[in-house]
Amino acid sequence: QVQLVESGGGLAQAGGSLRLSCAASGHTFSSYTMGWFRQAPGKEREFVAAINWSGGSTTYADSVKGRFTISRDNAKNTVYLQMNSLKPEDTAVYYCAGDRRRFGKVTREYDYWGQGTQVTVSS
């Protein structure tokens, strides 16, 4: 069992930056793919970024490519999402998630989820 706790959300202006963190409990964190997803009001949860167990492979949604960077520190059991050049349409609750078996973008395939952290970008 893995427990995930996100932090770092808040209010930013358009063009600004935020860094999200996701702290994981459990000794198997380093073997999991970790992903970030987001959900805006009235919309479905969508994929943002994922990183494989070693950090050697990453993938991004087209909407954030070139602006967001996912990274991980397995020694600290933490995954990060650096968000630059923020836009109002990035406003959402951001969730950290872990997948035991795959490296992918599909929401339902992720096994563990955090509670989410709110990101609000003002224009």
XYZ file of N, CA and C in Angstrom:
369
model
N 0.833 -1.188 0.000
C 0.000 0.000 0.000
C 0.874 1.246 0.000
N 0.522 2.204 -0.825
C 1.248 3.464 -0.926
C 0.288 4.598 -0.631
N 0.710 5.508 0.213
C -0.075 6.711 0.477
C 0.639 7.916 -0.127
N -0.123 8.768 -0.778
C 0.434 9.907 -1.499
C -0.159 11.198 -0.952
N 0.709 12.182 -0.718
C 0.262 13.468 -0.193
C 0.872 14.581 -1.035
N 0.005 15.338 -1.700
C 0.454 16.444 -2.541
C 0.590 17.732 -1.725
N 1.463 18.596 -2.194
C 1.606 19.924 -1.607
C 2.141 20.866 -2.674
N 2.088 22.169 -2.379
C 2.667 23.155 -3.279
C 1.678 23.898 -4.134
N 0.412 23.527 -4.060
C -0.578 24.243 -4.840
C -0.812 25.634 -4.276
N -1.579 26.428 -5.012
C -1.879 27.772 -4.563
C -2.309 28.651 -5.701
N -2.168 29.944 -5.499
C -2.580 30.936 -6.481
C -1.360 31.498 -7.193
N -1.418 31.563 -8.506
C -0.338 32.138 -9.300
C -0.932 33.018 -10.393
N -0.152 33.957 -10.847
C -0.580 34.780 -11.971
C -0.192 34.107 -13.278
N -0.919 34.427 -14.314
C -0.574 33.916 -15.636
C 0.877 34.276 -15.956
N 1.602 33.300 -16.463
C 3.015 33.486 -16.746
C 3.923 33.109 -15.595
N 3.341 32.861 -14.438
C 4.118 32.517 -13.264
C 4.417 31.039 -13.161
N 4.964 30.654 -12.005
C 5.390 29.272 -11.789
C 4.932 28.768 -10.437
N 4.745 27.470 -10.374
C 4.504 26.763 -9.124
C 5.223 25.424 -9.206
N 5.582 24.895 -8.042
C 6.180 23.565 -7.988
C 5.361 22.708 -7.045
N 4.807 21.650 -7.573
C 4.060 20.695 -6.772
C 4.970 19.567 -6.321
N 4.702 19.068 -5.130
C 5.417 17.917 -4.602
C 4.415 16.846 -4.209
N 4.851 15.617 -4.284
C 4.022 14.487 -3.864
C 4.914 13.555 -3.058
N 4.638 13.479 -1.769
C 5.406 12.613 -0.880
C 4.695 11.280 -0.741
N 5.451 10.208 -0.905
C 4.889 8.868 -0.856
C 5.418 8.108 0.344
N 4.538 7.335 0.941
C 4.955 6.415 1.990
C 5.030 5.029 1.390
N 5.823 4.163 1.962
C 5.913 2.807 1.429
C 7.234 2.552 0.759
N 7.770 1.383 0.953
C 9.114 1.077 0.484
C 9.176 0.724 -0.984
N 8.009 0.629 -1.645
C 8.001 0.251 -3.056
C 7.867 1.434 -3.996
N 7.939 2.651 -3.478
C 7.766 3.847 -4.307
C 8.696 3.827 -5.506
N 9.931 3.442 -5.292
C 10.930 3.538 -6.351
C 10.660 2.599 -7.513
N 9.742 1.661 -7.369
C 9.428 0.745 -8.452
C 8.195 1.167 -9.250
N 7.546 2.240 -8.857
C 6.293 2.662 -9.469
C 6.501 3.738 -10.525
N 5.690 3.660 -11.568
C 5.490 4.836 -12.406
C 4.682 5.842 -11.583
N 5.058 7.107 -11.667
C 4.316 8.157 -10.978
C 3.767 9.144 -12.000
N 2.540 9.566 -11.755
C 1.911 10.488 -12.684
C 1.253 11.651 -11.981
N 1.055 12.704 -12.747
C 0.248 13.840 -12.300
C -0.964 13.957 -13.213
N -2.108 14.162 -12.609
C -3.365 14.379 -13.322
C -4.003 15.649 -12.791
N -4.993 16.162 -13.500
C -5.700 17.341 -13.008
C -7.167 17.259 -13.384
N -7.963 17.950 -12.587
C -9.397 17.973 -12.840
C -9.927 19.369 -12.578
N -10.443 19.976 -13.626
C -11.063 21.289 -13.523
C -12.550 21.114 -13.240
N -13.188 22.121 -12.680
C -14.625 22.012 -12.369
C -15.437 21.657 -13.609
N -16.289 20.638 -13.460
C -17.156 20.241 -14.550
C -16.494 19.432 -15.636
N -15.218 19.092 -15.440
C -14.498 18.336 -16.456
C -13.988 17.025 -15.887
N -13.654 16.110 -16.783
C -13.091 14.839 -16.355
C -11.626 15.018 -15.944
N -11.170 14.106 -15.117
C -9.768 14.111 -14.731
C -8.920 13.775 -15.959
N -7.852 14.534 -16.148
C -7.033 14.325 -17.330
C -5.565 14.154 -16.970
N -4.883 13.445 -17.826
C -3.454 13.186 -17.660
C -2.658 14.466 -17.885
N -1.621 14.646 -17.067
C -0.712 15.780 -17.231
C 0.704 15.305 -17.579
N 1.255 14.421 -16.748
C 2.633 13.983 -16.965
C 2.871 12.685 -16.207
N 3.847 11.906 -16.653
C 4.222 10.677 -15.965
C 5.726 10.480 -16.071
N 6.265 9.749 -15.099
C 7.691 9.451 -15.065
C 7.863 7.995 -14.642
N 8.772 7.287 -15.311
C 8.919 5.871 -14.983
C 9.716 5.708 -13.691
N 9.901 4.460 -13.285
C 10.463 4.186 -11.964
C 11.846 4.800 -11.762
N 12.655 4.839 -12.800
C 14.029 5.323 -12.655
C 14.159 6.816 -12.924
N 13.125 7.397 -13.505
C 13.226 8.788 -13.926
C 13.792 8.947 -15.311
N 14.104 7.845 -15.957
C 14.716 7.901 -17.271
C 13.755 8.168 -18.409
N 12.472 7.975 -18.156
C 11.467 8.224 -19.197
C 10.355 9.092 -18.640
N 9.954 10.064 -19.428
C 8.849 10.934 -19.061
C 7.927 11.111 -20.255
N 6.698 11.453 -19.983
C 5.749 11.751 -21.046
C 4.790 12.832 -20.545
N 4.310 13.650 -21.468
C 3.492 14.801 -21.114
C 2.262 14.906 -22.008
N 1.233 15.531 -21.465
C 0.102 15.924 -22.303
C 0.557 17.062 -23.214
N -0.005 17.101 -24.400
C 0.379 18.147 -25.351
C 0.152 19.545 -24.778
N -0.856 19.683 -23.941
C -1.222 21.003 -23.413
C -0.190 21.573 -22.454
N 0.684 20.724 -21.916
C 1.676 21.209 -20.949
C 3.104 21.006 -21.432
N 3.275 20.355 -22.557
C 4.612 20.053 -23.051
C 5.397 21.344 -23.261
N 6.619 21.352 -22.745
C 7.459 22.541 -22.867
C 7.280 23.541 -21.743
N 6.240 23.369 -20.940
C 5.988 24.277 -19.813
C 6.139 23.574 -18.463
N 5.753 22.315 -18.400
C 5.797 21.549 -17.152
C 6.921 20.515 -17.226
N 7.504 20.224 -16.061
C 8.540 19.202 -15.970
C 8.279 18.306 -14.771
N 8.208 17.009 -15.011
C 8.048 16.045 -13.937
C 9.411 15.460 -13.594
N 9.638 15.240 -12.299
C 10.890 14.647 -11.851
C 10.622 13.865 -10.575
N 11.592 13.076 -10.158
C 11.422 12.298 -8.933
C 12.741 12.151 -8.224
N 12.643 11.974 -6.916
C 13.799 11.693 -6.069
C 13.439 10.452 -5.269
N 13.924 9.302 -5.708
C 13.553 8.050 -5.044
C 14.124 7.952 -3.633
N 15.204 8.625 -3.373
C 15.770 8.622 -2.016
C 14.858 9.349 -1.040
N 14.084 10.298 -1.561
C 13.163 11.066 -0.717
C 11.717 10.623 -0.893
N 11.496 9.595 -1.729
C 10.123 9.122 -1.985
C 9.212 10.270 -2.418
N 9.712 11.085 -3.311
C 8.972 12.279 -3.710
C 9.016 12.457 -5.224
N 7.894 12.877 -5.766
C 7.807 13.236 -7.175
C 7.382 14.702 -7.249
N 7.886 15.397 -8.260
C 7.651 16.821 -8.389
C 7.007 17.151 -9.739
N 6.331 18.279 -9.767
C 5.846 18.828 -11.028
C 6.162 20.321 -11.024
N 7.163 20.692 -11.814
C 7.506 22.101 -11.979
C 6.642 22.673 -13.085
N 5.877 23.695 -12.758
C 4.946 24.286 -13.710
C 5.358 25.721 -13.998
N 5.749 25.974 -15.221
C 6.156 27.302 -15.646
C 5.190 27.847 -16.696
N 5.267 29.138 -16.937
C 4.416 29.785 -17.946
C 2.955 29.397 -17.758
N 2.506 29.483 -16.546
C 1.149 29.048 -16.221
C 0.107 29.874 -16.954
N -0.990 29.202 -17.282
C -2.113 29.815 -17.973
C -3.382 29.647 -17.138
N -4.348 30.519 -17.316
C -5.610 30.341 -16.571
C -6.233 28.966 -16.789
N -6.062 28.394 -17.963
C -6.640 27.080 -18.236
C -5.918 25.946 -17.509
N -4.827 26.253 -16.814
C -4.169 25.259 -15.972
C -4.842 25.151 -14.604
N -5.792 26.015 -14.329
C -6.506 25.980 -13.055
C -7.239 24.655 -12.899
N -6.965 23.965 -11.792
C -7.548 22.645 -11.548
C -7.059 22.131 -10.204
N -7.659 21.042 -9.767
C -7.092 20.268 -8.673
C -6.112 19.276 -9.296
N -4.899 19.270 -8.781
C -3.847 18.407 -9.306
C -3.661 17.212 -8.379
N -3.634 16.032 -8.992
C -3.511 14.779 -8.259
C -2.225 14.052 -8.644
N -1.611 13.476 -7.643
C -0.477 12.593 -7.831
C -1.006 11.162 -7.822
N -0.432 10.295 -8.643
C -0.893 8.914 -8.717
C 0.266 7.970 -8.987
N 0.099 6.713 -8.558
C 1.126 5.704 -8.760
C 0.574 4.482 -9.469
N 1.382 3.926 -10.366
C 1.002 2.733 -11.144
C 2.058 1.658 -10.938
N 1.614 0.477 -10.483
C 2.562 -0.602 -10.166
C 3.084 -1.317 -11.401
N 2.318 -1.267 -12.499
C 2.642 -2.174 -13.595
C 2.989 -1.492 -14.916
N 2.455 -0.310 -15.136
C 2.566 0.280 -16.464
C 3.211 1.650 -16.430
N 3.568 2.125 -17.595
C 4.033 3.498 -17.781
C 3.097 4.108 -18.802
N 2.064 4.812 -18.309
C 1.072 5.267 -19.257
C 0.332 6.505 -18.828
N -0.721 6.801 -19.596
C -1.479 8.030 -19.432
C -2.930 7.787 -19.032
N -3.303 6.538 -18.837
C -4.704 6.204 -18.615
C -5.058 6.291 -17.140
N -6.015 7.137 -16.848
C -6.381 7.412 -15.460
C -6.742 6.141 -14.692
N -7.585 5.307 -15.271
C -8.106 4.155 -14.540
C -7.039 3.087 -14.283
N -5.896 3.180 -14.934
C -4.847 2.179 -14.740
C -3.949 2.486 -13.542
N -4.074 3.669 -12.985
C -3.268 4.030 -11.827
C -3.907 3.466 -10.562
N -3.055 2.939 -9.688
C -3.522 2.186 -8.527
C -3.718 3.046 -7.283
N -2.896 4.053 -7.105
C -2.921 4.836 -5.880
C -3.041 6.318 -6.224
N -3.799 7.023 -5.383
C -4.079 8.450 -5.632
C -3.943 9.268 -4.358
N -3.436 10.480 -4.530
C -3.451 11.421 -3.442
C -4.784 12.149 -3.378
N -4.889 13.065 -2.419
C -6.131 13.805 -2.211
C -6.245 15.027 -3.115
N -5.155 15.449 -3.679
C -5.188 16.574 -4.604
C -4.792 17.890 -3.954
N -4.298 18.790 -4.784
C -3.950 20.130 -4.337
C -4.453 21.132 -5.380
N -5.057 22.212 -4.919
C -5.670 23.181 -5.818
C -4.623 24.112 -6.403
N -4.684 24.288 -7.708
C -3.871 25.279 -8.411
C -4.816 26.247 -9.112
N -4.655 27.523 -8.827
C -5.490 28.550 -9.445
C -4.587 29.571 -10.121
N -4.836 29.803 -11.398
C -4.026 30.748 -12.167
C -4.920 31.902 -12.589
N -4.554 33.090 -12.167
C -5.346 34.270 -12.500
C -4.769 34.959 -13.736
N -5.666 35.557 -14.495
C -5.240 36.232 -15.732
C -4.833 37.671 -15.481
